[in-house]
Coordinates of C-alpha atoms and ligand atoms in Angstrom, one line a residue:
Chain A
X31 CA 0.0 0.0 0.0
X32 CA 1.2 3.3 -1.0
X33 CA 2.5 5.3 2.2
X34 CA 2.4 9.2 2.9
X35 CA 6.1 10.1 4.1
X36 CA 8.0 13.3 5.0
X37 CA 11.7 12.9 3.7
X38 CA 14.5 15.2 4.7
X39 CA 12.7 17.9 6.4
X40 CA 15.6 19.9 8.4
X41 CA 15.3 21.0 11.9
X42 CA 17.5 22.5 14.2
X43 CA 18.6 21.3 17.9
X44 CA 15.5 23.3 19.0
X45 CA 13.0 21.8 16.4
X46 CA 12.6 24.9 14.3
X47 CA 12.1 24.0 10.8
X48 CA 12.2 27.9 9.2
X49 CA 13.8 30.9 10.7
X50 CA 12.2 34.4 10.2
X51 CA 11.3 36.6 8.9
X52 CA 10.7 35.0 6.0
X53 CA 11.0 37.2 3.0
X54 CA 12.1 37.0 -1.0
X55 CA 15.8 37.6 0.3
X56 CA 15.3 35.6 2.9
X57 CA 13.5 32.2 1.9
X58 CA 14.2 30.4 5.4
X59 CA 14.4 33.8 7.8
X60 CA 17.5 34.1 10.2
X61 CA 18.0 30.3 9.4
X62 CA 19.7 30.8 5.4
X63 CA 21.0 27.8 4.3
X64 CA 22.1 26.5 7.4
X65 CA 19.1 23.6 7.9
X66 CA 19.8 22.2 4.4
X67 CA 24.2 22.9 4.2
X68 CA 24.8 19.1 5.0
X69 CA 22.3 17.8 2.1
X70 CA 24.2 20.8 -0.6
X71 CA 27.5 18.9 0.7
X72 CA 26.5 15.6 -0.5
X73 CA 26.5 16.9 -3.9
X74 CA 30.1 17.9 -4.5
X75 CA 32.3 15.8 -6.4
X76 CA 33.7 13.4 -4.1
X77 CA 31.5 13.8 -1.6
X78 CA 30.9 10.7 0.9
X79 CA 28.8 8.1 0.2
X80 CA 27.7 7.6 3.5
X81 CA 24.7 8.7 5.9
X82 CA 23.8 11.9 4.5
X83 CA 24.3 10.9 1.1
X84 CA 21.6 8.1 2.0
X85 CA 19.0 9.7 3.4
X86 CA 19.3 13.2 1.1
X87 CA 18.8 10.6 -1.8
X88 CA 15.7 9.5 -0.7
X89 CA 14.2 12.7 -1.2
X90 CA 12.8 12.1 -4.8
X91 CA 12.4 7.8 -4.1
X92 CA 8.7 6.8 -4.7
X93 CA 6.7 9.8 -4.6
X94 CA 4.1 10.1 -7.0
X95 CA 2.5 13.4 -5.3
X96 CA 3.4 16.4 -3.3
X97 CA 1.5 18.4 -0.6
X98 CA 2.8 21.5 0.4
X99 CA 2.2 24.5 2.5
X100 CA 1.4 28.2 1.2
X101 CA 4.6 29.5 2.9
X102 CA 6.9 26.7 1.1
X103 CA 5.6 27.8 -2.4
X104 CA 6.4 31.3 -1.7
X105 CA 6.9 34.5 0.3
X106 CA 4.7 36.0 2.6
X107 CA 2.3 38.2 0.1
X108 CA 2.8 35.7 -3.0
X109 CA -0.9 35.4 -3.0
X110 CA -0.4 39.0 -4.3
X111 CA 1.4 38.4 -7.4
X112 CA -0.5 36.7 -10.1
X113 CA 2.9 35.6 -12.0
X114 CA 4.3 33.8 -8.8
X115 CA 5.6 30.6 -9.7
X116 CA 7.4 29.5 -6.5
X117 CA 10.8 29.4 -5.4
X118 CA 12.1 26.7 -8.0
X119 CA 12.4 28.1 -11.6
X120 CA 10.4 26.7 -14.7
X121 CA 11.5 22.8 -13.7
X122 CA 10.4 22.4 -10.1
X123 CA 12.2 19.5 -8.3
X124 CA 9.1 18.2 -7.6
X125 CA 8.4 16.2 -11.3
X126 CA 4.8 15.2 -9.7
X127 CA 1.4 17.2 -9.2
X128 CA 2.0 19.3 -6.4
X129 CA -0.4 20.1 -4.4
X130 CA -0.4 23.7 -2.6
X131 CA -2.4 23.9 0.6
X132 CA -3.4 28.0 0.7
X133 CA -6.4 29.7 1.6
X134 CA -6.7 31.7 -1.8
X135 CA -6.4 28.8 -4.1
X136 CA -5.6 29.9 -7.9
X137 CA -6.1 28.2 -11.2
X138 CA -3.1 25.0 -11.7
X139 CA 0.2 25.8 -12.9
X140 CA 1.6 23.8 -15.2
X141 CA 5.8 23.5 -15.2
X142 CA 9.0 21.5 -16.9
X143 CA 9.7 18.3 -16.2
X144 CA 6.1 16.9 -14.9
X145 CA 5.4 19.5 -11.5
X146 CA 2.0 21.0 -11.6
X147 CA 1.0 23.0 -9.5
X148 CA -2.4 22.9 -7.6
X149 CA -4.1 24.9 -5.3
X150 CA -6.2 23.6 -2.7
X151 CA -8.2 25.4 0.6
X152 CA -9.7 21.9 2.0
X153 CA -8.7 20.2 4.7
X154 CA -5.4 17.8 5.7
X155 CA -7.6 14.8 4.5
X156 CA -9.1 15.9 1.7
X157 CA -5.9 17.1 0.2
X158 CA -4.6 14.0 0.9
X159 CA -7.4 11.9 -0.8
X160 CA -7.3 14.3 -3.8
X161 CA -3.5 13.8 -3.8
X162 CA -3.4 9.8 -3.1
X163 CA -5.7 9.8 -6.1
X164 CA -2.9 11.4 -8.1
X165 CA -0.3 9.5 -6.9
X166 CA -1.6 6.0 -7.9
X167 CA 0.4 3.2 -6.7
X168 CA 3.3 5.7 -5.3
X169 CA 4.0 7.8 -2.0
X170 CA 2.8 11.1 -1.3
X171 CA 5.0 13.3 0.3
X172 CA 4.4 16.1 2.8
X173 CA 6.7 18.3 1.9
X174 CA 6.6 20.5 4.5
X175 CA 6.9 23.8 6.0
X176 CA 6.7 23.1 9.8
X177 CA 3.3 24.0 9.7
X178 CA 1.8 21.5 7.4
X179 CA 4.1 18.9 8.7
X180 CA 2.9 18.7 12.1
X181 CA -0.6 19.7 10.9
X182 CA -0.4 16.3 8.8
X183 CA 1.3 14.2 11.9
X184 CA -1.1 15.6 14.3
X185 CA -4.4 14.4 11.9
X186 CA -2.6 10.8 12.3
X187 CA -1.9 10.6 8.4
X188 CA 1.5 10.1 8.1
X189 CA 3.4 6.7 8.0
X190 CA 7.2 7.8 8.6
X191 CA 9.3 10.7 8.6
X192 CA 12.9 11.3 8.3
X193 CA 13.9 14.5 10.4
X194 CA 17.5 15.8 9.9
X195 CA 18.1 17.4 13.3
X196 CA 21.2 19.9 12.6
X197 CA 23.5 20.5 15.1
X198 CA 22.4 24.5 15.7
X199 CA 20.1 26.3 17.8
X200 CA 17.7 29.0 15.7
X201 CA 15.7 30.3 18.6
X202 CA 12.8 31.6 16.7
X203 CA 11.1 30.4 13.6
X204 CA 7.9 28.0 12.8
X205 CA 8.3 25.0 15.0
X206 CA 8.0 22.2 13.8
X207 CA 7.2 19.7 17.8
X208 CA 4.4 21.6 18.9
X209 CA 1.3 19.7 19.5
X210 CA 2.5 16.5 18.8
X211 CA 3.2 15.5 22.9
X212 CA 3.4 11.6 23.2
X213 CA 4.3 11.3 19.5
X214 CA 6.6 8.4 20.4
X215 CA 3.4 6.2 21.6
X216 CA 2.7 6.4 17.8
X217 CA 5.8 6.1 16.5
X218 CA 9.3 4.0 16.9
X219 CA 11.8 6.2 16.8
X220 CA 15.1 5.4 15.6
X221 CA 18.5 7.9 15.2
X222 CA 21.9 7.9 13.8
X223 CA 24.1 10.2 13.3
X224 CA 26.2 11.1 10.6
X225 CA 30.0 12.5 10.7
X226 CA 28.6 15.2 9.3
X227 CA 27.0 16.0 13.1
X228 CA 23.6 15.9 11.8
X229 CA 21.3 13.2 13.5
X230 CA 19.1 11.7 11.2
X231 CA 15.4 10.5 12.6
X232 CA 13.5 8.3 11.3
X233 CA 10.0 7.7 12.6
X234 CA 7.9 4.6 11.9
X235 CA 4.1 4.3 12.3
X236 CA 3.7 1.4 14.9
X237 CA 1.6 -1.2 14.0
X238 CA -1.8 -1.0 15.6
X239 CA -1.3 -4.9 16.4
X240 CA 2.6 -4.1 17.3
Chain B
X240 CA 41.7 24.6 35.1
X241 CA 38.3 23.3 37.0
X242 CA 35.3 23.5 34.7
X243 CA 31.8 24.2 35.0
X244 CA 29.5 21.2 33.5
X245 CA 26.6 19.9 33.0
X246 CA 26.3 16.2 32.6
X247 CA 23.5 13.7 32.8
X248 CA 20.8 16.8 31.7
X249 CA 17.6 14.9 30.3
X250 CA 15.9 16.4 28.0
X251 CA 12.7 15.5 25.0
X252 CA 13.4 15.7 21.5
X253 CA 11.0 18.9 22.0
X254 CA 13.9 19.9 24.7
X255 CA 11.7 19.7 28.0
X256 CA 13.8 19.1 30.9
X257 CA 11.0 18.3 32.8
X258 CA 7.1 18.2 32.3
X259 CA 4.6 20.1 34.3
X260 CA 2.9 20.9 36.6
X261 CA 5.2 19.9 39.4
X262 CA 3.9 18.6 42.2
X263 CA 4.8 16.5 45.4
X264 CA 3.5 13.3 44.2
X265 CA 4.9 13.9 40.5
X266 CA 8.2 16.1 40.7
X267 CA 8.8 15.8 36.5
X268 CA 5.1 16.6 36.0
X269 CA 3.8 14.6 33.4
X270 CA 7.0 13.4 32.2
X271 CA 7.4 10.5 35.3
X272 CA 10.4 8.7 34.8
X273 CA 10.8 8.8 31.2
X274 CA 13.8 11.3 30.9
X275 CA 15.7 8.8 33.1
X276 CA 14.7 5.8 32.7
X277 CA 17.8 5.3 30.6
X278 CA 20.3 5.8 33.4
X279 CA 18.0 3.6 35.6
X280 CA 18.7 0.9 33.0
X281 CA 22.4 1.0 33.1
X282 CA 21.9 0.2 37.1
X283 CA 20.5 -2.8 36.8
X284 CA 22.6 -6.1 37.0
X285 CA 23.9 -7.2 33.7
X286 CA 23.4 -4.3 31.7
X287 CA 25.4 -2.8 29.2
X288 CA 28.2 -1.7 29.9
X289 CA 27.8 0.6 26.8
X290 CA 27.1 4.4 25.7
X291 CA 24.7 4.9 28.0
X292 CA 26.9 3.7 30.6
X293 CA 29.6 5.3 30.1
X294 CA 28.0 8.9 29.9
X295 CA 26.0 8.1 33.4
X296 CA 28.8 7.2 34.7
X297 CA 30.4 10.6 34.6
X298 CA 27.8 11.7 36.9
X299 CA 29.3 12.7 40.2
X300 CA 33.1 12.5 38.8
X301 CA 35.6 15.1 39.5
X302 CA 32.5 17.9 41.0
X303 CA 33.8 19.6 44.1
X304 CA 30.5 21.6 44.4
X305 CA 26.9 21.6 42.7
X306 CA 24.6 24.5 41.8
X307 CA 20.8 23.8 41.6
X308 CA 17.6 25.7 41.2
X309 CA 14.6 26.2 43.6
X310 CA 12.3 23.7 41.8
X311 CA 15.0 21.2 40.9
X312 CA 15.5 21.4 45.2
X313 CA 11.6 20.8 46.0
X314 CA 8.1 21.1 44.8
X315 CA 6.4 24.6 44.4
X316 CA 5.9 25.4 48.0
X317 CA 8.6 24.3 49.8
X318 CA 10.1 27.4 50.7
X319 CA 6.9 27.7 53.2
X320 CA 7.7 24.1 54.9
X321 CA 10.9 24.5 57.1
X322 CA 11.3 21.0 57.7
X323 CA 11.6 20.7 54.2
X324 CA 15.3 18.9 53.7
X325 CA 15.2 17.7 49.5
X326 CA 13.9 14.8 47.6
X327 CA 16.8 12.4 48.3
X328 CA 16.7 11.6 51.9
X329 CA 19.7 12.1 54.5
X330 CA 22.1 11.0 52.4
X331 CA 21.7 12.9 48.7
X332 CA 23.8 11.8 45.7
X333 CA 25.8 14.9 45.8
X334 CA 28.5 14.5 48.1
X335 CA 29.8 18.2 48.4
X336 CA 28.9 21.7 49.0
X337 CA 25.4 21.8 47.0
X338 CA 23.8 25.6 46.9
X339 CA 20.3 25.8 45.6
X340 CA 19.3 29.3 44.0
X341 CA 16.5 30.8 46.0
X342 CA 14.9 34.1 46.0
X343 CA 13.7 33.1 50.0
X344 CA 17.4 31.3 51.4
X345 CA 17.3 29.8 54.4
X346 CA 19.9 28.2 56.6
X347 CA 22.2 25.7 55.3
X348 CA 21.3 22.0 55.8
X349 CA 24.4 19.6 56.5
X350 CA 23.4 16.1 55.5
X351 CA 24.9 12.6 55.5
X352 CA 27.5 11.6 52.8
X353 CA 28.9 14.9 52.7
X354 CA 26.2 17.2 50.8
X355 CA 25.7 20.4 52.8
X356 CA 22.7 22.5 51.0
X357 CA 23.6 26.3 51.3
X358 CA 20.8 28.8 50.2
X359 CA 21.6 31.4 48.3
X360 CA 19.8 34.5 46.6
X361 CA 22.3 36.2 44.1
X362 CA 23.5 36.8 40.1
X363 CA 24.8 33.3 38.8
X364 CA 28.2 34.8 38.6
X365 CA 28.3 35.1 42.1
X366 CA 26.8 32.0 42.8
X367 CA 29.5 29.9 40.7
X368 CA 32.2 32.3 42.3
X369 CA 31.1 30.8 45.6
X370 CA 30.9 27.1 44.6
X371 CA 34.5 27.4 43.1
X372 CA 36.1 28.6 45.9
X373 CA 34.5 25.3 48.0
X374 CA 35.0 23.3 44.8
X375 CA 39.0 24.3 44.8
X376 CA 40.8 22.0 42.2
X377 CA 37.8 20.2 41.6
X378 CA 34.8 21.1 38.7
X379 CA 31.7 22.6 39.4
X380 CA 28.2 21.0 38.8
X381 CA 25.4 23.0 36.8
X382 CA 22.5 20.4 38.4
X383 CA 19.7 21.6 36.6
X384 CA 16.5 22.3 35.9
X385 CA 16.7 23.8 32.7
X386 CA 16.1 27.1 34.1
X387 CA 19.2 27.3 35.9
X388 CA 21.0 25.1 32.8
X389 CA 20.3 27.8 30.3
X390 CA 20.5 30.8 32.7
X391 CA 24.1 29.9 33.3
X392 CA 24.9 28.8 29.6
X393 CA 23.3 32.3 28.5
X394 CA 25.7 34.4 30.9
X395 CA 29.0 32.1 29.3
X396 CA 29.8 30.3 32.3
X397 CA 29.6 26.9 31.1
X398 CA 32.3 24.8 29.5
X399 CA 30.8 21.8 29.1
X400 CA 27.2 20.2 28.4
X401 CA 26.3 16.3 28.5
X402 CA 22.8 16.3 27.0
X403 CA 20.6 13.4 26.9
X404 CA 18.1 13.3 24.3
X405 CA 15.4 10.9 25.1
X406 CA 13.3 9.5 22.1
X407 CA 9.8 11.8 22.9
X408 CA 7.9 14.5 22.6
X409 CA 7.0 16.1 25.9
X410 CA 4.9 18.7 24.4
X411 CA 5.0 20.8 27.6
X412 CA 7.2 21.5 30.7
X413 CA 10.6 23.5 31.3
X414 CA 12.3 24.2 28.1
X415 CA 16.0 24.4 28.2
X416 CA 17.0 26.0 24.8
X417 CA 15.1 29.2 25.0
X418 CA 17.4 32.3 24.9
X419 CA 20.0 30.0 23.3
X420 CA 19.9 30.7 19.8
X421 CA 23.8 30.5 17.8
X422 CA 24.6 28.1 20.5
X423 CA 26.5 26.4 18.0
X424 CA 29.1 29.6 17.9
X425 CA 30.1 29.0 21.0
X426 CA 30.1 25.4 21.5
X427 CA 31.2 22.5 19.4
X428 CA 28.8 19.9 19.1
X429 CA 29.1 16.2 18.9
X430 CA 26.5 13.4 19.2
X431 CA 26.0 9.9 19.2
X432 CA 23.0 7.7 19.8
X433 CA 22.9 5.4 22.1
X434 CA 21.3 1.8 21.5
X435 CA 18.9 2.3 23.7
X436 CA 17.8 5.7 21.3
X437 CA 19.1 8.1 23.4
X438 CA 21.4 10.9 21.9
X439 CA 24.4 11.8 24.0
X440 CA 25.5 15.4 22.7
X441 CA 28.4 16.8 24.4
X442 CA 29.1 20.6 23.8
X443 CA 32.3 21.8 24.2
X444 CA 32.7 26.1 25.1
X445 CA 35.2 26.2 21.6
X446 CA 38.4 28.0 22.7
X447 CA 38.7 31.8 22.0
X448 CA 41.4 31.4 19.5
X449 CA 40.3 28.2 17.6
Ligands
NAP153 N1 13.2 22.5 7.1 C1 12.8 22.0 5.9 O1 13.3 20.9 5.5 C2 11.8 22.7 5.1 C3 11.1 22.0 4.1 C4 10.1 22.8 3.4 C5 9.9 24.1 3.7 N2 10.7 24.7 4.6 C6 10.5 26.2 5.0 O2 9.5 26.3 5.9 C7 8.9 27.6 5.8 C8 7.4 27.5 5.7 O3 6.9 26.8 6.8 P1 5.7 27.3 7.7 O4 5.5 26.3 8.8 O5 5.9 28.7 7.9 O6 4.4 27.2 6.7 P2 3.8 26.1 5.6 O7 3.6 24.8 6.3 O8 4.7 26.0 4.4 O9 2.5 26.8 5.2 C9 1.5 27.1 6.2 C10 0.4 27.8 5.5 O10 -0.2 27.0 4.5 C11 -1.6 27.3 4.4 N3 -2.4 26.2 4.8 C12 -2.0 25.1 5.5 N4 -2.9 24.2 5.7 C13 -4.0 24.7 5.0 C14 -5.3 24.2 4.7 N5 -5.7 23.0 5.2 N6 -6.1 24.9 3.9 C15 -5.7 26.1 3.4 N7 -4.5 26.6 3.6 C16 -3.7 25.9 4.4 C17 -1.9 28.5 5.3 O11 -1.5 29.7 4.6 P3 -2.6 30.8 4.1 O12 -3.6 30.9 5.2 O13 -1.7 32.0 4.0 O14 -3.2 30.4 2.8 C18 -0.8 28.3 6.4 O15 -0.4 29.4 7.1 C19 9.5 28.2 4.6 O16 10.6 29.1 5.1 C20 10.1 27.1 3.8 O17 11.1 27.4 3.0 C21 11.6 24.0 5.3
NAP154 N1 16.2 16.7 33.0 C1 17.0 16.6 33.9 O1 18.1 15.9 33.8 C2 16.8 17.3 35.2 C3 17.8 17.7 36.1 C4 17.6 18.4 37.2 C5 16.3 18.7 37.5 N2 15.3 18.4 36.7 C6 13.9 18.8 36.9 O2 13.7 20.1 36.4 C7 12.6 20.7 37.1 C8 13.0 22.1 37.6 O3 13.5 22.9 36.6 P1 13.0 24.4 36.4 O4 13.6 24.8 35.1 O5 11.5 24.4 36.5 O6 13.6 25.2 37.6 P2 15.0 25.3 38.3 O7 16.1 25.6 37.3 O8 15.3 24.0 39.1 O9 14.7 26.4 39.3 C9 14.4 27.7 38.9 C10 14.2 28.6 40.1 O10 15.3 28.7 40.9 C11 15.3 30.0 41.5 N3 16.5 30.8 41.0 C12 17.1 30.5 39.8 N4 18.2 31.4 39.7 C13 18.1 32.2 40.8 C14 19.0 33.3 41.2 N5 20.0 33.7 40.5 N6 18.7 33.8 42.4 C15 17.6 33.4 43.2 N7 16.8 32.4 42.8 C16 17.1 31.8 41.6 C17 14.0 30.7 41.1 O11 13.1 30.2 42.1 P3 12.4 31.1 43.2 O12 12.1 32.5 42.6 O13 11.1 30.4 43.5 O14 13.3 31.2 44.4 C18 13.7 30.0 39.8 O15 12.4 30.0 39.5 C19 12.2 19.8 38.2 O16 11.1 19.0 37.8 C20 13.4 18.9 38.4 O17 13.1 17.7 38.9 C21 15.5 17.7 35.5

């Protein structure tokens, strides 16, 4: 059965998944690219083939549909501009329909190399539905920010989620923890950490007979 | 040169140090045991003599002195119960001078074992100037709660931090990174997970000219 899985979403010592403010300049607030540095590493010539390397691969493994939230696709205000087409250029890394949870839903937006873009102001399950209908036989991803991460956890519709907990303290930002107390009665939690510093999480559904 | 450590601090992945609401009959809130059930683990016969071990270990070694907080000393309201002597009987685990941070000091207790509680209402600076001079060669404990951790990490008077991250989300309680953001300036941080699922991370104060 297809699962619904959050793959490499970043968080920091402190479980902030964003800094702020977030702007056009400043796509992840305070934070910059300090959440995602060890997954950019991987990608060098002769980089490591080892933990990070791993788990950053996994990102695009099985997916057959994205969800995200309105404050992934863009800046505050995006909602504004009529030609916003999010952060990723004209061939979105996303090569699925993409589903964008906002409350002022536009008409889809069609990109390079198989993203489309969809707006949708429904709720966690029925965006998962219409997105699991997309998907077929493959995962849907939650692709995160915070927000819509936890929002998704909390609803109990996610499966397993691989957190890379960075080895820095932000402070401030959109958390990602909050509201999900006793989490670990619904999921096994397993860690490891990679010479990189960054402990890599991966949380498992429990089997209601387990 | 003596330090001032932390070791042994508990805290959720969500970085509660403790649950709430305090109480006589439930002195970690809502969080029980759970933060320590770990260490309790290594105590029993035959276990491990692994990770977890070996960082529970380091407890009580090398401290010449301890520095708590009001609530890590006694429940909300024990200021207004004289007879009032701690959690941990006539003979505490602390073995030294121990001086719980108070804004209402009292006299100091002597106990058995060689812990002598001293009361005392002043700026941390002051407070660890104290507990060094009775500490002399030897290091100086930061015991906890996270109030007191982060108050003395925040004024750059710690050198060293043993954290224990305990697989689950607490959701509520004492937080110990607040007011901590950029940590990773000042510390070096290394961590490593335990087979039990606990991650050790051990911060080290990085040295001015490094
Ligand atoms: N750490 C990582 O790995 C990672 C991954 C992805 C993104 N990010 C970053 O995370 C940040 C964004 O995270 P975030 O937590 O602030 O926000 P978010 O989860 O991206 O978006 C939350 C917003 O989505 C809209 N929304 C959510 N559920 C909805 C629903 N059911 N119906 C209609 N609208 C809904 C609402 O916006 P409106 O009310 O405005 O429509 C809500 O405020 C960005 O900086 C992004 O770059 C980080
Ligand atoms: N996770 C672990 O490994 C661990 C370790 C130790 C303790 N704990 C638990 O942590 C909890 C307590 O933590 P907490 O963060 O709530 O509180 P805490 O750090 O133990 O105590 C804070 C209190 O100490 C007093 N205080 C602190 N600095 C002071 C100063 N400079 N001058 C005068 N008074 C000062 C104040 O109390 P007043 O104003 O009331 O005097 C303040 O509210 C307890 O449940 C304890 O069992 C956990």
């Amino acid at each position: 059965m297809p699962l619904v899985r959050v793959t490499n979403f970043a968080i920091s010592l402190d479980g902030y998944g964003a800094g702020e403010p977030q702007s056009l300049e400043a796509p992840f607030g305070h934070a910059g690219m300090k959440l995602h540095e060890w997954r950019f590493a991987t990608w060098r010539p002769g980089a490591p083939n080892g933990v990070d390397a791993l788990f950053g691969r996994q990102y695009d493994v099985g997916f057959g549909a994205e969800i995200m939230g309105a404050n992934k696709f863009g800046p505050p205000g995006w909602q504004d501009d009529p030609d916003w087409r999010g952060w990723w250029g004209e061939d979105p890394p996303f090569h699925t329909p993409t589903y964008v949870l906002t409350h002022r839903p536009r008409e889809p937006l069609e990109m390079e190399g198989g993203t489309t873009f969809h707006f949708l102001s429904t709720s966690p399950a029925d965006a998962l539905a219409i997105a699991q209908e997309a998907a077929g036989d493959l995962d849907v991803r939650i692709g995160g920010g915070a927000t819509t991460v936890r929002t998704f956890v909390a609803a109990g519709l996610v499966d397993h989620l691989h957190l890379a907990m960075v080895p820095l303290v932000l402070g401030r930002g959109t958390l990602l923890w909050e509201g999900l107390e006793g989490l670990e009665e619904q999921f096994h939690i397993e860690s490891v950490v990679a010479p990189s510093g960054v402990v890599h999480l991966s949380l498992t559904r429990r089997s209601p007979d387990a």
